[in-house]
């Protein structure tokens, strides 16, 4: 095993980890604030990916604009979706069934509108490799990883520093206490839910760049996002980045020393270990 | 009773099928300290939460300054100028003391800036000044209670509801809490205090209500309460 | 008594004779997934089969054929029920079809219990012919994919050859990978790297780095669309120096070329049939089929339709021979099917004792711009391979 193999694998794993976090951030936000596991998260992300696909490949829209457009469109979908979720949000089982159902509906809608064809958002300059010191990484992965840092950094700042952000945190920690100081907790819920959906949509085109778009691929995205959310600790946004990196790095290094066949076991072992040793998540707080 | 700022009449409330308040009528006079006594489980916390709109009343009427608040959302009631210091304090554990206090400032309606309000609260609880950057969960019970009261005062409310603020605190801290409550009255605020610590509460009160099993069993001025046989036996241990 | 016997015999004679003389109808079952996950594949095969029946019935022979279609709904259980129905209720003496080894497996076993021939065109798993069934035949199998990849490397590529093989860990792809590895080794072509990867792998960089370190100049990827996309992307990112990138199924699909664009250029893949690739002996048959298909459906046939056509046609030809022998029943059909040996548009078809096609080999295609060319085998190609070449160098 050479230095370049190890160093390059680490770099690649780090980037992949950052991407994982980006693809999970919407679910984590909604889970943290509303305590709802949005099982349609992956499908919303795919919806964003499809919007991005047709905007970029069909109309030649530049990537940053396509990201905003996807985020906005899926945000609108999230707004409508919230009206349904709101009615049953207090019953955990019902929200699981409902969000799962919305996911199934979206999947079938994709199949109907876009057929079962698999797609990728193929932007030539993003398929190149770039040198970062001694290692070579994919430019698409790099761009997506940087956007991930930006989104997670921005969201962390927003939650920590702005008044709305603090209202979201307060409401997620103790809804009643937040309402007692005058926070309109229902508005906050709606805002967080729509923001979570918009973030999923925003991440969609980047997913289409670093991975591939398959109408039935949403479930895998949701599962990954859920695993990261649990690893990170309920609603911890910076924790999401670190959890993603641990996963991405671990997966890459395992290939160096063994094979991809152990990636699944690694992810599962990490998950089980965290559940047993730190059920509150790696970065969660013990209550 | 003249000039009741808050009044409840025939309020029935509870949790789902469980009725806790069975037709409670009570009122609090502006600028006075009104005390509600009641043993564990008698419905005191339920009463507070019903006033704040956390629990919708099944029956009855609640008015604040003569306007019905029934059916309003919690944040709307709070924004009318009522702050509740809830049972168990309910601070945001992951936030700093300063952030907890700042959240209380959301209730301001006009006037003072955040810094001015913060100064005033810190003047009432000088001890908190050193703790501003600490995370709320790391504080002692007494410190947390001060933050909880401070948070309620940050919004400069007209009326403060306190749900057993002395529960589980050391005697010195209890004394400070009661001093602060008296200061609120001096500042012209209306106070509705729920307590099991009856002796102290009656001492500072202007009017006393006794809640048993979700019903009002006694009401009267403190002197009368101290004379009342039932109150003496049940709450003063005499 | 004697009078009665005479009467009876002549009655039976009368009943049977016109039947023999003026034509008979053979019932053949055609089972495909027409709904559900595999519907697209099943529909494609069925369209081809329809052409075979049309052609057969309009040829003017004494034997007519009745096609009885059942939908297994892409489900193994429904497949078994469909076979039961075809045999017990409809009285078919042979069954054609099935798509997906997991459906064909139980379906053909059910047919075996009745001694009814089952000829499939969409079940490639090695397990299917390892069961020792006497009624199971197929026109394509896994080694045929590996054989084509081997032929490309052995006969078409020149110079030093060091091969790396990576394979999706799914049964079918791993099956091809193990086959090609064995074949290459027995041809003394060094396999310097062999690794399977999990079906859900998202980051292929570390694996491609290992391929790079192995010093291989030819990479075989036995996988699916996402695997090709991710490995090509990683190879490009990491500048893996290769002379050829060889995939398996799915490479020649229109979506592959459309989605990858220039990144798909020079990539090799396998194909069962493309228009104009029939061996010399079967050119006419191919043309007739394509013409009939276009006339009936108004579109060009896909490889699936070609497979469905050949499967049905071989079955009907066996029925015809059985009819001529005067043994048009389950056993007769089986015996004749076993004797099949002729050159079809997908190459020569004859079965070994397990029911596997002895001569089956895929085509190798190579993508060029927005289209692809057939570069192997020699007698069916329409262009020379461009070698060495990969899209990222
Ligand atoms: N969330 C709840 N759900 C159901 N019953 C409750 C709930 N909270 C309190 N209760 C019941 O309501 C009654 C009054 O409780 P509470 O108002 O907390 O009394 P207090 O504050 O006077 O001790 C008790 O019998 C208690 O068990
Ligand atoms: Mg209580």
Short mmCIF file of C-alpha atoms and ligand atoms in Angstrom, two decimals, chain B residues 40-41 43-46 87 163-164 194 196, ligand 2:
data_model
loop_
_atom_site.label_atom_id
_atom_site.label_comp_id
_atom_site.label_asym_id
_atom_site.label_seq_id
_atom_site.Cartn_x
_atom_site.Cartn_y
_atom_site.Cartn_z
CA UNK B 40 -49.90 18.15 45.66
CA UNK B 41 -52.09 17.16 42.74
CA UNK B 43 -54.58 21.20 40.12
CA UNK B 44 -52.43 24.28 40.67
CA UNK B 45 -50.13 23.70 37.71
CA UNK B 46 -53.12 22.80 35.57
CA UNK B 87 -43.04 24.66 37.56
CA UNK B 163 -45.71 28.06 39.86
CA UNK B 164 -44.09 26.89 43.11
CA UNK B 194 -48.92 29.17 43.51
CA UNK B 196 -47.14 24.76 48.93
MG1 LIG D 2 -47.68 21.66 40.27
#
